[in-house]
Amino acid sequence: MTDTKFTPRVFSGIKPSGGLTLGNYLGAIKRFVDMQGGQFETIYCVVDLHAITVWQDPKELANATREVAAGYLASGIDPEKSILFNQAQVAEHAELGWIFNCVARVGWMNRMTQFKDKAGSGKDAEKASLGLYAYPSLMAADILLYHATHVPVGEDQKQHVELTRDIAKKFNHDFKVDFFPETTPVIEGPAMRVMNLRDGSKKMSKSGESDMERINMTDDADTISKKFKKAKTDPEPLPETLEGLADRPEARNLVNIYAALNDMTNEQVITEYAGAGWGRFKPALADLAVAKLAPISDDMKRLMNDPAEIDRLLGRGAERAREIAQPILKQTYEIVGLLRS
Ligand code: TRP
């Protein structure tokens, strides 16, 4: 259910912590590009304030922030059609985040599975930053600062968007207003989850020990090709039907990636490659991936050579973001009774 009194508006964000992978591209950025220029106003953010909930080297953080911006731009986020900026340049995120810290309940935070995963348990959890604990409330502020109605995210972020809805509802209820929308999460299918190329049971991550297990968005054509050709598989050829992939995580992952890169369904890929051996499928996948991804990585390199231009675009995006955020924050202060003379 979507509230009709709100402008259809999409907000999403990516953390600048380490490099971008094929998982970020297929699971997030490509979908963000597809939502551009349609029925939604689209706002895309590099969430640097979220990145520092765990330690980030200051020089690497600035660089990673530009790299995520370059990844967005190279993939087709148009800074005219969308608002593209980094969170730290719009102070209203932190201000609304504080108000939401006072709306959200400790009990709600204690149920957040991402915090438990990241903070660990026992003594480890005691060493987690307070920011990591409050992370979901800042995320709610990101979304609600723009009255965003839709948030495209991965399955792992669904709980955070549900918390955002709970915060909006409690705020509206406590202050007897109908001010914040109940945002709808737009969740990718499980098929969009890109897995590790060396172990199909693990998610492709930017931090895994071997570079061969992931495709970085900055990999060049030869590297992309080599990684797909060396990807782990089982010895069986591709099945005749989709059910045949059920217990074959590596095979399923490569079929998923092929389908996602080529805007096909998994069924269509299986129909085309029924019974094909890896000697046929892997080179086809490698060629497809190079055709789709190498131009993006080339463009990212070109953009990264001109950091001043990236900074200029992010600054301009931040200005446009503030035009939406400022009046919403102003009204929030008034609703809460915070005086600003
Ligand atoms: N928590 C999200 C992630 O880890 C990143 C994020 C921060 C985000 N703020 C957001 C995503 C607002 C969507 C909307 O992927």
Short mmCIF file of C-alpha atoms and ligand atoms in Angstrom, two decimals:
data_model
loop_
_atom_site.label_atom_id
_atom_site.label_comp_id
_atom_site.label_asym_id
_atom_site.label_seq_id
_atom_site.Cartn_x
_atom_site.Cartn_y
_atom_site.Cartn_z
CA MET A 1 0.00 0.00 0.00
CA THR A 2 1.37 3.37 -0.98
CA ASP A 3 0.20 6.64 0.45
CA THR A 4 -1.07 8.83 -2.36
CA LYS A 5 -0.51 12.17 -0.66
CA PHE A 6 3.23 11.73 -1.17
CA THR A 7 5.18 12.26 -4.39
CA PRO A 8 6.41 8.89 -5.73
CA ARG A 9 10.02 9.12 -4.71
CA VAL A 10 12.82 6.59 -4.54
CA PHE A 11 15.74 6.82 -2.14
CA SER A 12 18.59 4.36 -1.82
CA GLY A 13 22.17 4.34 -0.67
CA ILE A 14 25.46 2.46 -0.90
CA LYS A 15 28.18 2.54 1.74
CA PRO A 16 31.67 3.59 0.67
CA SER A 17 33.50 0.87 2.55
CA GLY A 18 35.89 -0.95 0.24
CA GLY A 19 35.38 -1.30 -3.51
CA LEU A 20 32.21 -2.04 -5.47
CA THR A 21 31.54 -5.56 -6.73
CA LEU A 22 29.27 -7.20 -9.30
CA GLY A 23 26.93 -7.76 -6.34
CA ASN A 24 26.54 -4.00 -5.87
CA TYR A 25 26.01 -3.58 -9.60
CA LEU A 26 23.39 -6.28 -10.22
CA GLY A 27 21.76 -6.10 -6.79
CA ALA A 28 21.58 -2.33 -6.52
CA ILE A 29 23.03 0.10 -9.07
CA LYS A 30 21.58 -1.53 -12.21
CA ARG A 31 18.13 -1.50 -10.62
CA PHE A 32 18.60 2.14 -9.56
CA VAL A 33 19.37 3.02 -13.18
CA ASP A 34 16.22 1.20 -14.34
CA MET A 35 14.04 3.24 -11.94
CA GLN A 36 15.39 6.50 -13.32
CA GLY A 37 13.31 8.72 -15.60
CA GLY A 38 10.04 6.82 -14.97
CA GLN A 39 7.24 7.47 -12.51
CA PHE A 40 9.63 8.18 -9.62
CA GLU A 41 11.81 11.03 -8.59
CA THR A 42 15.08 9.23 -7.81
CA ILE A 43 17.58 10.12 -5.09
CA TYR A 44 20.78 8.10 -4.75
CA CYS A 45 23.25 8.58 -1.95
CA VAL A 46 26.76 7.54 -0.99
CA VAL A 47 26.17 6.89 2.70
CA ASP A 48 29.53 7.87 4.19
CA LEU A 49 28.06 8.53 7.66
CA HIS A 50 26.99 4.90 7.72
CA ALA A 51 30.43 3.72 6.61
CA ILE A 52 32.10 5.21 9.70
CA THR A 53 30.02 3.07 12.05
CA VAL A 54 33.04 0.77 11.66
CA TRP A 55 36.60 2.12 11.40
CA GLN A 56 37.51 3.71 8.05
CA ASP A 57 40.90 5.09 7.16
CA PRO A 58 40.22 8.79 6.40
CA LYS A 59 42.12 8.89 3.09
CA GLU A 60 40.57 5.67 1.89
CA LEU A 61 37.11 6.88 2.92
CA ALA A 62 37.29 9.97 0.72
CA ASN A 63 38.56 7.83 -2.14
CA ALA A 64 35.91 5.15 -1.62
CA THR A 65 33.22 7.85 -1.57
CA ARG A 66 34.40 9.09 -4.98
CA GLU A 67 34.62 5.51 -6.25
CA VAL A 68 31.00 4.76 -5.34
CA ALA A 69 29.98 8.02 -7.02
CA ALA A 70 31.99 7.01 -10.10
CA GLY A 71 30.33 3.58 -10.05
CA TYR A 72 26.88 5.16 -10.03
CA LEU A 73 27.78 7.56 -12.85
CA ALA A 74 29.58 5.01 -15.03
CA SER A 75 26.61 2.62 -14.72
CA GLY A 76 24.20 5.22 -16.03
CA ILE A 77 22.96 7.26 -13.08
CA ASP A 78 22.41 10.62 -14.75
CA PRO A 79 23.05 13.50 -12.34
CA GLU A 80 20.39 15.52 -14.13
CA LYS A 81 17.68 12.84 -13.98
CA SER A 82 18.53 11.75 -10.43
CA ILE A 83 19.86 13.50 -7.36
CA LEU A 84 23.28 12.01 -6.59
CA PHE A 85 25.22 13.11 -3.52
CA ASN A 86 27.07 11.95 -0.43
CA GLN A 87 25.30 11.97 2.91
CA ALA A 88 27.90 14.01 4.84
CA GLN A 89 27.16 17.07 2.69
CA VAL A 90 23.55 17.22 3.85
CA ALA A 91 23.65 17.79 7.61
CA GLU A 92 19.88 17.28 7.85
CA HIS A 93 20.46 13.50 7.76
CA ALA A 94 22.26 13.61 11.10
CA GLU A 95 19.73 16.05 12.57
CA LEU A 96 16.72 13.92 11.70
CA GLY A 97 18.71 10.86 12.77
CA TRP A 98 18.95 12.31 16.27
CA ILE A 99 15.21 12.92 16.46
CA PHE A 100 14.61 9.33 15.34
CA ASN A 101 17.00 8.10 18.05
CA CYS A 102 14.44 9.54 20.41
CA VAL A 103 11.52 7.87 18.61
CA ALA A 104 12.97 4.38 18.09
CA ARG A 105 13.00 2.04 21.11
CA VAL A 106 15.99 0.14 22.44
CA GLY A 107 13.95 -3.05 22.14
CA TRP A 108 13.53 -2.47 18.40
CA MET A 109 17.25 -1.96 17.95
CA ASN A 110 18.01 -5.13 19.88
CA ARG A 111 16.11 -7.12 17.28
CA MET A 112 18.17 -5.90 14.31
CA THR A 113 19.93 -8.91 12.85
CA GLN A 114 22.54 -6.87 10.94
CA PHE A 115 23.77 -5.34 14.20
CA LYS A 116 24.04 -8.78 15.79
CA ASP A 117 25.95 -10.10 12.76
CA LYS A 118 28.35 -7.17 12.64
CA ALA A 119 28.84 -6.60 16.35
CA GLY A 120 29.20 -10.26 17.29
CA SER A 121 28.24 -11.28 20.82
CA GLY A 122 29.53 -11.00 24.37
CA LYS A 123 32.67 -8.89 24.82
CA ASP A 124 32.93 -8.20 21.05
CA ALA A 125 29.50 -6.58 21.04
CA GLU A 126 30.60 -4.26 23.85
CA LYS A 127 33.32 -2.92 21.59
CA ALA A 128 30.96 -2.07 18.73
CA SER A 129 30.44 1.65 18.20
CA LEU A 130 27.28 3.32 19.45
CA GLY A 131 26.86 4.46 15.83
CA LEU A 132 26.65 0.85 14.63
CA TYR A 133 23.80 0.31 17.08
CA ALA A 134 21.99 3.48 15.96
CA TYR A 135 22.69 2.72 12.26
CA PRO A 136 19.07 1.77 11.42
CA SER A 137 17.71 4.99 12.86
CA LEU A 138 20.06 7.05 10.66
CA MET A 139 18.92 4.93 7.71
CA ALA A 140 15.30 5.75 8.56
CA ALA A 141 16.31 9.42 8.56
CA ASP A 142 17.92 9.05 5.10
CA ILE A 143 14.66 7.74 3.73
CA LEU A 144 12.12 9.86 5.60
CA LEU A 145 14.04 13.14 5.21
CA TYR A 146 12.83 13.01 1.59
CA HIS A 147 9.43 11.43 2.35
CA ALA A 148 10.62 8.64 0.07
CA THR A 149 7.79 6.26 -0.82
CA HIS A 150 9.92 3.44 -2.25
CA VAL A 151 13.32 2.04 -1.32
CA PRO A 152 15.03 -0.51 -3.59
CA VAL A 153 17.22 -2.69 -1.38
CA GLY A 154 18.47 -6.23 -1.04
CA GLU A 155 16.67 -8.83 1.05
CA ASP A 156 19.19 -8.22 3.87
CA GLN A 157 17.95 -4.64 4.29
CA LYS A 158 14.26 -5.50 4.54
CA GLN A 159 14.29 -5.40 8.33
CA HIS A 160 15.77 -1.89 8.26
CA VAL A 161 13.01 -0.64 5.97
CA GLU A 162 10.43 -2.23 8.27
CA LEU A 163 12.01 -0.35 11.18
CA THR A 164 11.76 2.83 9.08
CA ARG A 165 8.02 2.19 8.77
CA ASP A 166 7.75 1.62 12.52
CA ILE A 167 9.55 4.89 13.22
CA ALA A 168 7.28 6.78 10.80
CA LYS A 169 4.18 5.24 12.40
CA LYS A 170 5.28 5.96 15.96
CA PHE A 171 6.25 9.54 15.09
CA ASN A 172 2.89 10.15 13.38
CA HIS A 173 1.05 8.56 16.28
CA ASP A 174 2.95 10.27 19.12
CA PHE A 175 2.64 13.73 17.59
CA LYS A 176 -0.85 13.11 16.16
CA VAL A 177 0.16 14.00 12.61
CA ASP A 178 0.14 12.31 9.23
CA PHE A 179 3.58 13.55 8.31
CA PHE A 180 5.93 10.70 7.40
CA PRO A 181 4.94 8.13 4.74
CA GLU A 182 5.03 4.40 5.28
CA THR A 183 7.79 3.56 2.85
CA THR A 184 7.54 0.46 0.68
CA PRO A 185 10.66 -1.69 0.33
CA VAL A 186 11.26 -2.79 -3.26
CA ILE A 187 13.07 -6.06 -2.69
CA GLU A 188 15.09 -7.79 -5.37
CA GLY A 189 14.24 -11.44 -5.95
CA PRO A 190 16.59 -13.95 -4.27
CA ALA A 191 17.86 -14.62 -7.81
CA MET A 192 19.53 -11.21 -7.71
CA ARG A 193 21.82 -12.27 -4.91
CA VAL A 194 25.26 -12.58 -6.44
CA MET A 195 27.34 -15.31 -4.80
CA ASN A 196 31.07 -15.88 -4.40
CA LEU A 197 32.68 -17.34 -7.55
CA ARG A 198 34.72 -19.84 -5.51
CA ASP A 199 31.98 -20.87 -3.05
CA GLY A 200 28.37 -20.63 -4.20
CA SER A 201 27.05 -20.79 -0.63
CA LYS A 202 28.58 -17.42 0.33
CA LYS A 203 27.58 -13.96 -0.79
CA MET A 204 30.06 -12.19 -3.10
CA SER A 205 31.76 -9.68 -0.81
CA LYS A 206 34.29 -6.92 -1.13
CA SER A 207 36.26 -8.20 1.82
CA GLY A 208 36.77 -11.92 1.05
CA GLU A 209 40.40 -13.04 1.10
CA SER A 210 40.84 -14.02 -2.58
CA ASP A 211 40.27 -11.55 -5.39
CA MET A 212 39.29 -14.48 -7.65
CA GLU A 213 36.06 -14.95 -5.69
CA ARG A 214 34.57 -11.62 -6.76
CA ILE A 215 34.24 -9.32 -9.77
CA ASN A 216 35.20 -5.77 -8.84
CA MET A 217 33.50 -3.01 -10.78
CA THR A 218 36.99 -1.70 -11.53
CA ASP A 219 38.27 -5.01 -13.03
CA ASP A 220 39.47 -4.72 -16.62
CA ALA A 221 38.28 -6.93 -19.49
CA ASP A 222 41.01 -9.58 -19.13
CA THR A 223 40.49 -9.90 -15.38
CA ILE A 224 36.71 -10.23 -15.75
CA SER A 225 37.14 -12.89 -18.42
CA LYS A 226 39.73 -14.85 -16.44
CA LYS A 227 37.67 -14.82 -13.26
CA PHE A 228 34.58 -16.22 -14.97
CA LYS A 229 36.55 -18.87 -16.82
CA LYS A 230 38.13 -19.98 -13.55
CA ALA A 231 34.92 -19.79 -11.52
CA LYS A 232 34.23 -22.93 -9.48
CA THR A 233 31.60 -25.29 -10.94
CA ASP A 234 30.55 -28.90 -10.57
CA PRO A 235 31.36 -31.36 -13.39
CA GLU A 236 27.77 -31.74 -14.68
CA PRO A 237 26.56 -29.91 -17.80
CA LEU A 238 23.74 -27.38 -17.47
CA PRO A 239 20.36 -29.03 -16.80
CA GLU A 240 17.35 -29.09 -19.12
CA THR A 241 15.08 -27.42 -16.57
CA LEU A 242 15.38 -24.86 -13.78
CA GLU A 243 14.69 -27.50 -11.11
CA GLY A 244 17.95 -29.13 -12.12
CA LEU A 245 19.83 -26.19 -10.56
CA ALA A 246 18.29 -26.65 -7.12
CA ASP A 247 21.24 -28.32 -5.39
CA ARG A 248 23.96 -26.76 -7.54
CA PRO A 249 24.81 -23.39 -5.95
CA GLU A 250 27.77 -22.56 -8.23
CA ALA A 251 25.91 -23.46 -11.42
CA ARG A 252 22.85 -21.56 -10.26
CA ASN A 253 24.92 -18.48 -9.47
CA LEU A 254 26.50 -18.38 -12.93
CA VAL A 255 23.09 -18.80 -14.59
CA ASN A 256 21.72 -15.99 -12.37
CA ILE A 257 24.56 -13.69 -13.33
CA TYR A 258 24.13 -14.44 -17.04
CA ALA A 259 20.40 -13.77 -16.83
CA ALA A 260 20.78 -10.55 -14.83
CA LEU A 261 23.51 -9.14 -17.09
CA ASN A 262 21.48 -9.89 -20.21
CA ASP A 263 18.05 -8.90 -18.83
CA MET A 264 16.76 -12.45 -19.27
CA THR A 265 14.98 -14.84 -16.93
CA ASN A 266 16.82 -17.91 -15.62
CA GLU A 267 14.36 -20.05 -17.62
CA GLN A 268 15.40 -18.35 -20.83
CA VAL A 269 19.08 -18.98 -20.08
CA ILE A 270 18.42 -22.65 -19.31
CA THR A 271 16.38 -23.05 -22.48
CA GLU A 272 19.20 -21.57 -24.53
CA TYR A 273 21.96 -23.59 -22.85
CA ALA A 274 20.15 -26.84 -21.95
CA GLY A 275 22.72 -29.62 -21.75
CA ALA A 276 25.66 -27.29 -22.52
CA GLY A 277 28.98 -28.08 -20.89
CA TRP A 278 31.04 -25.48 -19.01
CA GLY A 279 33.41 -25.32 -21.97
CA ARG A 280 30.61 -23.63 -23.86
CA PHE A 281 28.78 -21.74 -21.12
CA LYS A 282 31.70 -20.16 -19.28
CA PRO A 283 33.25 -18.45 -22.33
CA ALA A 284 29.78 -17.19 -23.32
CA LEU A 285 29.30 -15.78 -19.81
CA ALA A 286 32.81 -14.30 -19.80
CA ASP A 287 32.17 -12.55 -23.14
CA LEU A 288 28.80 -11.23 -22.01
CA ALA A 289 30.27 -9.94 -18.74
CA VAL A 290 33.14 -8.23 -20.54
CA ALA A 291 30.71 -6.60 -23.00
CA LYS A 292 28.51 -5.27 -20.18
CA LEU A 293 31.05 -4.50 -17.47
CA ALA A 294 34.31 -3.46 -19.15
CA PRO A 295 32.83 -0.20 -20.49
CA ILE A 296 31.66 0.62 -16.96
CA SER A 297 35.05 -0.08 -15.43
CA ASP A 298 36.77 1.98 -18.17
CA ASP A 299 34.42 4.84 -17.46
CA MET A 300 34.98 4.57 -13.71
CA LYS A 301 38.72 4.91 -14.31
CA ARG A 302 38.19 7.94 -16.49
CA LEU A 303 35.98 9.56 -13.86
CA MET A 304 38.39 8.73 -11.02
CA ASN A 305 41.12 10.61 -12.89
CA ASP A 306 39.18 13.81 -12.33
CA PRO A 307 38.23 13.80 -8.63
CA ALA A 308 37.44 17.53 -8.74
CA GLU A 309 34.65 16.87 -11.24
CA ILE A 310 33.18 14.11 -9.05
CA ASP A 311 33.31 16.46 -6.07
CA ARG A 312 31.57 19.15 -8.09
CA LEU A 313 28.77 16.77 -9.12
CA LEU A 314 28.32 15.55 -5.54
CA GLY A 315 28.21 19.13 -4.27
CA ARG A 316 25.57 20.06 -6.81
CA GLY A 317 23.57 16.94 -5.91
CA ALA A 318 23.78 17.85 -2.23
CA GLU A 319 22.36 21.30 -2.97
CA ARG A 320 19.40 19.75 -4.75
CA ALA A 321 18.93 17.21 -1.95
CA ARG A 322 18.85 20.02 0.63
CA GLU A 323 16.08 21.77 -1.29
CA ILE A 324 13.83 18.80 -0.50
CA ALA A 325 15.26 18.00 2.92
CA GLN A 326 15.27 21.44 4.54
CA PRO A 327 11.53 22.12 4.52
CA ILE A 328 10.81 18.58 5.74
CA LEU A 329 13.27 18.94 8.62
CA LYS A 330 11.91 22.40 9.45
CA GLN A 331 8.39 21.01 9.75
CA THR A 332 9.69 18.10 11.83
CA TYR A 333 11.27 20.56 14.31
CA GLU A 334 7.99 22.45 14.50
CA ILE A 335 5.99 19.27 15.10
CA VAL A 336 8.38 18.20 17.87
CA GLY A 337 8.39 21.68 19.44
CA LEU A 338 12.08 22.40 18.96
CA LEU A 339 12.51 26.17 18.90
CA ARG A 340 14.57 27.86 16.19
CA SER A 341 14.32 31.63 16.28
N1 TRP B 1 22.09 -0.06 5.01
C1 TRP B 1 22.21 -0.06 3.58
C2 TRP B 1 23.16 -1.22 3.19
O1 TRP B 1 23.96 -1.65 3.98
C3 TRP B 1 22.78 1.23 3.07
C4 TRP B 1 21.83 2.36 3.32
C5 TRP B 1 21.99 3.40 4.19
C6 TRP B 1 20.58 2.56 2.69
N2 TRP B 1 20.94 4.25 4.14
C7 TRP B 1 20.05 3.76 3.23
C8 TRP B 1 19.85 1.84 1.73
C9 TRP B 1 18.79 4.24 2.85
C10 TRP B 1 18.60 2.31 1.35
C11 TRP B 1 18.09 3.50 1.90
O2 TRP B 1 23.10 -1.66 2.06
#
